[in-house]
XYZ file of C-alpha atoms in Angstrom:
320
model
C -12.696 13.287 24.751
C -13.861 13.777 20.865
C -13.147 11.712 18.921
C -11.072 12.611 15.602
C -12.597 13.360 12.534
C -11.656 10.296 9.860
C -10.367 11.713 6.658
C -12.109 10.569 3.949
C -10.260 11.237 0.807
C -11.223 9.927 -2.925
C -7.849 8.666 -4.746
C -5.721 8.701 -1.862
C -3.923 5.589 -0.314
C -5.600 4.007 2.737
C -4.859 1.752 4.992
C -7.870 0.431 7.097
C -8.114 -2.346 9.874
C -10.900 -3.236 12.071
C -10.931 -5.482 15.499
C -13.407 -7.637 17.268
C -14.944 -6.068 20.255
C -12.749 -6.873 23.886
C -10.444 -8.977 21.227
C -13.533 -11.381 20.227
C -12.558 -13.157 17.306
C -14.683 -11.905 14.353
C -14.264 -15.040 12.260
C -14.572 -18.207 13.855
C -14.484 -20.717 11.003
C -13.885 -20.617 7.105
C -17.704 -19.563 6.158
C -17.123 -16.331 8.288
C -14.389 -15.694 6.410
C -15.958 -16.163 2.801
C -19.420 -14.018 3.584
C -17.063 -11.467 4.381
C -14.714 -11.212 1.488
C -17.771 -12.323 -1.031
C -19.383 -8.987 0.395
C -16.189 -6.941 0.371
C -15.752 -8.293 -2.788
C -19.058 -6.912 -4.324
C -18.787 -3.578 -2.599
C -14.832 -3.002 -3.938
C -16.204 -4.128 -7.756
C -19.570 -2.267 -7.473
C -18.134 0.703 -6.212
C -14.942 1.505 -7.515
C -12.644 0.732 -5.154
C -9.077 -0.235 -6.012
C -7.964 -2.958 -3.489
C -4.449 -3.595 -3.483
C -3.923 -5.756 -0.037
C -6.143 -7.269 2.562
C -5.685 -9.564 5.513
C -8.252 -11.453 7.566
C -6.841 -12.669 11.193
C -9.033 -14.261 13.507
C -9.900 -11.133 15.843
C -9.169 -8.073 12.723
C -9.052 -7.106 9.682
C -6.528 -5.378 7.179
C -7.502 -3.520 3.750
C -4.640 -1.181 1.816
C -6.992 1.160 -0.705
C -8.031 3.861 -2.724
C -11.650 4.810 -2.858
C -12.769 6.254 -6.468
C -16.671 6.314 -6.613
C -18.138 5.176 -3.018
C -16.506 6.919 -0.106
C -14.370 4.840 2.674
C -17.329 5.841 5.276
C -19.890 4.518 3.304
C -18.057 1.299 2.323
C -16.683 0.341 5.645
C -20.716 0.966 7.239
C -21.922 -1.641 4.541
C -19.391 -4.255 5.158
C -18.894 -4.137 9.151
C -22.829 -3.622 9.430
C -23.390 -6.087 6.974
C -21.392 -8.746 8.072
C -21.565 -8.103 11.935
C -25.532 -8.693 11.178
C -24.807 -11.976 9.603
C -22.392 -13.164 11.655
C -24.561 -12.161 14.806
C -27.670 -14.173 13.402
C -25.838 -17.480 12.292
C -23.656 -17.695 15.771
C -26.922 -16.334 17.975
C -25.043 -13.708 19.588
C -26.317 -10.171 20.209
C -24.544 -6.777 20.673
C -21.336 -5.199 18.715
C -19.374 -7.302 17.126
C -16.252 -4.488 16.135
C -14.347 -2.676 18.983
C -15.624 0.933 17.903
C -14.984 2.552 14.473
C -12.619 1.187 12.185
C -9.229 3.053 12.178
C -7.944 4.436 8.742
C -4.646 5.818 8.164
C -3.877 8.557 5.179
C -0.937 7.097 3.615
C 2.028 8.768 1.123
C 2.815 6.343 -1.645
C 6.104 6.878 -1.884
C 8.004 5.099 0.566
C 5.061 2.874 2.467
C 3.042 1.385 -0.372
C 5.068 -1.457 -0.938
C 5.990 -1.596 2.428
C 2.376 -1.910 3.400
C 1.724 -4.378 1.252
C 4.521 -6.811 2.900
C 3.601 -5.444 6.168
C -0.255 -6.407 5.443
C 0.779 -9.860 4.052
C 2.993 -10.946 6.535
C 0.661 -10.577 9.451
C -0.100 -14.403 9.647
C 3.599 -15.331 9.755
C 4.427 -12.616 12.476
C 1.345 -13.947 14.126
C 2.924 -17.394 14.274
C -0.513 -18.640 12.252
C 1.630 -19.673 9.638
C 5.722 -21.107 9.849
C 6.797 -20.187 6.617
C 6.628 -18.108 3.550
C 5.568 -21.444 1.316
C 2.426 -21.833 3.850
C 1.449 -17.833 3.365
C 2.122 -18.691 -0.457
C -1.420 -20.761 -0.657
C -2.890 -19.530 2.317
C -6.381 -18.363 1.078
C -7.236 -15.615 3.454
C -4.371 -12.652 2.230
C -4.176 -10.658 -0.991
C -0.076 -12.697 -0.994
C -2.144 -15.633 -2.279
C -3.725 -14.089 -4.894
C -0.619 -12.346 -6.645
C 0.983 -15.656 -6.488
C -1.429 -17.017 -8.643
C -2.385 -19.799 -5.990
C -6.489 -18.080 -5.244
C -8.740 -15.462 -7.095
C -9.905 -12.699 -5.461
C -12.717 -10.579 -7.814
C -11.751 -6.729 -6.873
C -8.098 -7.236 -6.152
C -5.792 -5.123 -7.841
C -3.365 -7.717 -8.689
C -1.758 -5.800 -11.819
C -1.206 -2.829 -10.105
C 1.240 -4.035 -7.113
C 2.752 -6.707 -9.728
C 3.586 -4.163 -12.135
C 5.599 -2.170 -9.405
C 8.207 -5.023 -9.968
C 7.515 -5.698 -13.652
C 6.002 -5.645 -16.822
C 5.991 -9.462 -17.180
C 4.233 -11.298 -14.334
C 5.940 -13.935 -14.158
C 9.195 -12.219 -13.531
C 7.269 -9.776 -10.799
C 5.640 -12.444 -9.098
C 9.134 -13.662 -8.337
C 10.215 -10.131 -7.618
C 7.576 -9.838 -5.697
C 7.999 -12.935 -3.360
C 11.555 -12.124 -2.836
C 11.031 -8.896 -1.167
C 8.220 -10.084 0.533
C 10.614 -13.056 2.107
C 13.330 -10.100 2.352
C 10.955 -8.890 5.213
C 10.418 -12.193 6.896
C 12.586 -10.777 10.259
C 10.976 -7.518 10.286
C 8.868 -8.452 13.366
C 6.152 -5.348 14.217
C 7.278 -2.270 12.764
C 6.121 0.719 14.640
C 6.431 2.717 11.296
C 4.020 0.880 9.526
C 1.188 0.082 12.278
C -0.521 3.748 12.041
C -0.158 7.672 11.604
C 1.571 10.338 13.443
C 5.306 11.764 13.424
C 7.048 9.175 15.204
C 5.684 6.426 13.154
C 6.200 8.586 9.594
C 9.411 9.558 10.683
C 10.979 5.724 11.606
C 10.126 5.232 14.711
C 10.767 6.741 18.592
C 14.301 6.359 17.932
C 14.712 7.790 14.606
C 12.731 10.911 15.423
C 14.873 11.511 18.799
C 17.953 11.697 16.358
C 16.086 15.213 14.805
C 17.269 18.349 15.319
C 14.207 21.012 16.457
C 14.951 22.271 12.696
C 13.977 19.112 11.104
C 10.803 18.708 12.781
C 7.557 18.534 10.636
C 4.202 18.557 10.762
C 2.768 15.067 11.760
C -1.216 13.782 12.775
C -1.926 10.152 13.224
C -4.495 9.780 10.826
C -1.977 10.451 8.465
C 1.579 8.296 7.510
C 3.953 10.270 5.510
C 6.400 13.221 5.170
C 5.291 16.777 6.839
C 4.750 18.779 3.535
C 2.268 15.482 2.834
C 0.673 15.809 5.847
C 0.117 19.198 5.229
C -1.150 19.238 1.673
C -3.822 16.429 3.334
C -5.085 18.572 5.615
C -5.911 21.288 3.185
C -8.285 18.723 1.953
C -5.857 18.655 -1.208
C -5.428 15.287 -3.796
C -2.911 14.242 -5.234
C -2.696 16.054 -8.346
C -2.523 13.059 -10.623
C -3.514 15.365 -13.976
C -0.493 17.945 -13.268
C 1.597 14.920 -12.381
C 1.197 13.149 -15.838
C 1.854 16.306 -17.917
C 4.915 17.291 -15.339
C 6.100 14.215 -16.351
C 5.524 13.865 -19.917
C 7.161 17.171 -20.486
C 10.418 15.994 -18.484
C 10.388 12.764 -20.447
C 10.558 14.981 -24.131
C 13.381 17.364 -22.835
C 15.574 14.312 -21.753
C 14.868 12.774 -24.763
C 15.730 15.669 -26.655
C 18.974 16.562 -24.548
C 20.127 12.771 -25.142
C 19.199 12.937 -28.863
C 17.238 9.035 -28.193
C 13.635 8.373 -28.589
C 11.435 8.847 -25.754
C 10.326 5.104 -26.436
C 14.060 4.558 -25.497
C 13.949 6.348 -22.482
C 10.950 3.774 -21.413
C 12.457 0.836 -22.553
C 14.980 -1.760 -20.898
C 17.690 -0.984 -23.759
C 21.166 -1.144 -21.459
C 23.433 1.114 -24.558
C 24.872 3.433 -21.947
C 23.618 6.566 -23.385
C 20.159 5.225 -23.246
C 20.827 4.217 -19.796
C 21.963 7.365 -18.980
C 18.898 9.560 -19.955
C 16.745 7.050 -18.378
C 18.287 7.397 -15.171
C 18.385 11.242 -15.570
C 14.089 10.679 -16.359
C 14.547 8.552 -12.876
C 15.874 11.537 -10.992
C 14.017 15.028 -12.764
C 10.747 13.146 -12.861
C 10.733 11.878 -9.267
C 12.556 15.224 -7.445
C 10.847 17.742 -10.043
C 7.520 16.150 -11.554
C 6.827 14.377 -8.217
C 6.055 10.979 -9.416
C 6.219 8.483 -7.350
C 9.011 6.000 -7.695
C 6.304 3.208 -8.029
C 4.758 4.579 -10.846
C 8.081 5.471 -12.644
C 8.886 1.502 -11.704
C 5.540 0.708 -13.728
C 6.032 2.767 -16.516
C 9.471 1.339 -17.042
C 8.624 -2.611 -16.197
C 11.068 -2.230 -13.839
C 11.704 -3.136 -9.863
C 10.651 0.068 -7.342
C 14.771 -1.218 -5.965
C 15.705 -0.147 -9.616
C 14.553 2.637 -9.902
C 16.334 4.171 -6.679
C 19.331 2.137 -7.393
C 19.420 4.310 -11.047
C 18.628 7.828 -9.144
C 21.399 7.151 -6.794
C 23.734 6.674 -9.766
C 22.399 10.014 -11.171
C 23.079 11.814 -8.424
C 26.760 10.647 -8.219
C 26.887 11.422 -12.235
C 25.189 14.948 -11.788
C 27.673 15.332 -8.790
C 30.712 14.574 -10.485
């Protein structure tokens, strides 16, 4: 059977794991483990790659990305090939050292990119490698480390997932660890593992619940919603440029129809009527301008929770 063309797609959300051929373990000891991240460390810095959460376990891999300048193909050949040559030579082995290609999943933002990042971070717990959340706190060998503050990571995006739950990082670091502990008795979420409809759509159960009319397109290269899916497979990106002015544009007219500042809008002012144009901003710019509610999180310096917490409140308002 052919195998499935990867999609390789500049600016777009990745998630990417690896495994050790017939389950071998790929790092054996703690100088495995640094030749590999010192060389995925120089390819993510060298060629634009934005990093956001990584994972080593003893037999795989995890990376959550976005590739910018070098493509995912040509990244992932360097370090596997790379490292699978050096780790060959200093344990005198011969033959392959990863089961196959590396798997990559296209993955919508908006809902799974924090999720993704707990998911990723958590493996060592669910793995029973680690008891606790204070042990994955210092453990060196996950991006959770380094966005506590406890390691340094070169290439790490660490501003980026932080400022989904902040503008100040010390309040989003503890914003950060609490809903990372909030998933502590997740256990192996079939949503979050890979591609296809019944992962994008919650799972076997959640998709049996669907009516024939609320079926949508699905592929499992791909996590996310149908018309996502879709837009992928047109070779489309996410049209960042539109986005910004979409959004810029809803920001003025709320600002306008409030009679506040657009500055006000932004800020974390509670005067109701300030509160009330920022959740209306919440709502327009996220069902009409398409921004994610990350980014709207980010440009607010407030929680992603926040965010939908104010849109729900918009929608009752607009309701009643």
């Amino acid at each position: 059977m052919p195998r499935t063309a990867r999609l390789d797609i500049p600016d777009v959300l990745q998630h990417v794991m690896a495994r050790g051929i017939e389950g071998t373990d790929i790092f054996r000891d703690k100088k495995d483990r640094q030749a590999f991240l010192n060389r995925l460390s120089d390819l993510v810095t060298k060629g634009n790659v934005q990093l956001l959460a990584w994972c080593l376990m003893p037999n795989h891999f995890h990376l959550l990305l976005r590739t910018h300048g070098m493509s995912l193909a040509t990244m992932m050949r360097r370090l596997m090939t790379g490292y699978a040559v050096w780790h060959n030579r200093r344990h005198e082995r011969k033959g392959h050292l990863f089961q196959n290609r590396y798997k990559s999943i296209v993955v919508e933002e908006d809902p799974y990119f924090l999720e993704l990042v707990r998911y990723i971070h958590l493996n060592p717990v669910r793995a029973k490698i680690l008891d606790n959340i204070p042990e994955l706190d210092r453990f060196p060998y996950t991006g959770h480390s380094v966005l506590m503050g406890h390691h340094k990571f070169k290439g790490q995006d660490i501003e980026w997932v932080l400022g989904a739950f902040g503008r100040r990082m010390g309040s989003a670091r503890k914003r950060y660890r609490e809903f990372l502990e909030a998933g502590f008795h997740q256990g192996a979420r079939e949503d979050h593992r890979g591609g296809g409809l019944i992962r994008s759509a919650g799972g076997r159960d959640q998709l049996a619940l669907r009516s024939r009319e609320e079926w949508e397109k699905g592929d499992e290269r791909i996590l996310g919603r149908g018309d996502f899916v879709e837009e992928i497979l047109k070779g489309r990106k996410p049209p960042q440029e539109k986005r910004k002015s979409d959004v810029a544009g809803i920001l003025d007219e709320v600002a306008r129809e409030w009679k506040v500042t657009s500055e006000q809008v932004l800020s974390r002012s509670r005067a109701r009527k300030i509160s009330q144009a920022r959740r209306t901003f919440f709502l327009l710019a996220h069902e009409e301008g398409g921004e994610s509610i990350t980014e709207l999180g980010r440009l607010c310096g407030v929680t992603h929770s926040a965010v939908k917490q104010a849109m729900e409140k918009a929608k009752l308002e607009k309701a009643g």
